[in-house]
XYZ file of C-alpha atoms in Angstrom:
79
model
C 33.826 6.124 11.826
C 31.889 3.229 10.373
C 30.471 3.517 6.871
C 26.708 3.797 6.726
C 24.649 1.992 4.174
C 21.910 3.585 2.114
C 19.130 2.530 4.489
C 20.867 4.098 7.487
C 21.242 7.390 5.613
C 17.603 7.367 4.489
C 16.417 6.667 8.043
C 18.602 9.490 9.402
C 17.173 11.970 6.875
C 13.590 10.905 7.557
C 14.083 11.069 11.329
C 15.610 14.550 11.048
C 12.758 15.784 8.831
C 10.029 14.290 11.025
C 8.950 17.710 12.374
C 10.082 19.691 9.321
C 13.606 20.946 8.646
C 15.408 23.021 6.069
C 17.935 21.449 3.728
C 20.986 22.780 5.610
C 19.865 21.328 8.930
C 19.225 17.925 7.357
C 22.621 18.050 5.640
C 24.482 18.664 8.916
C 22.499 16.246 11.080
C 22.759 13.455 8.497
C 26.452 14.266 7.865
C 26.077 14.514 4.075
C 27.580 16.725 1.409
C 25.258 19.005 -0.534
C 25.392 16.774 -3.611
C 24.651 13.654 -1.550
C 21.738 15.392 0.138
C 20.286 16.495 -3.208
C 20.449 12.898 -4.440
C 18.730 11.471 -1.359
C 16.056 14.184 -1.141
C 15.188 13.594 -4.785
C 15.008 9.831 -4.213
C 12.856 10.204 -1.093
C 10.566 12.743 -2.750
C 9.996 10.469 -5.776
C 9.292 7.573 -3.399
C 6.741 9.573 -1.423
C 8.714 9.337 1.824
C 9.402 13.066 2.175
C 7.756 16.255 0.936
C 9.021 19.777 0.342
C 6.803 22.594 1.590
C 8.420 25.933 0.605
C 11.935 24.785 1.475
C 10.919 22.871 4.600
C 11.210 19.109 4.228
C 8.783 16.920 6.172
C 8.573 13.176 6.525
C 5.306 11.856 5.080
C 3.129 9.205 6.756
C 4.713 6.668 4.381
C 8.138 7.862 5.573
C 7.101 7.402 9.198
C 6.158 3.801 8.391
C 9.635 3.335 6.878
C 11.268 4.644 10.074
C 9.171 2.352 12.278
C 9.874 -0.738 10.160
C 13.576 0.114 9.832
C 13.909 0.419 13.614
C 12.094 -2.913 14.088
C 14.467 -4.705 11.708
C 17.510 -3.133 13.381
C 16.187 -4.263 16.769
C 15.943 -7.863 15.531
C 19.521 -7.815 14.217
C 20.909 -6.464 17.500
C 19.484 -9.371 19.505
């Protein structure tokens, strides 16, 4: 399995949380340990890319912009 960089992990978390997910679901779908997930959720929350609503994490509008721009950059590199 290829190593993922930080941006890939962030995009995976934001995509998973797009419609709202609990921490455990995000952890499994993003293939992260609990400590890694805590680090990234804290980072994303401080950056305004994700929000926590009673244990359900949702991607914010700013996070959706990140996903869109990240996918556009990846598309350019694949060509």
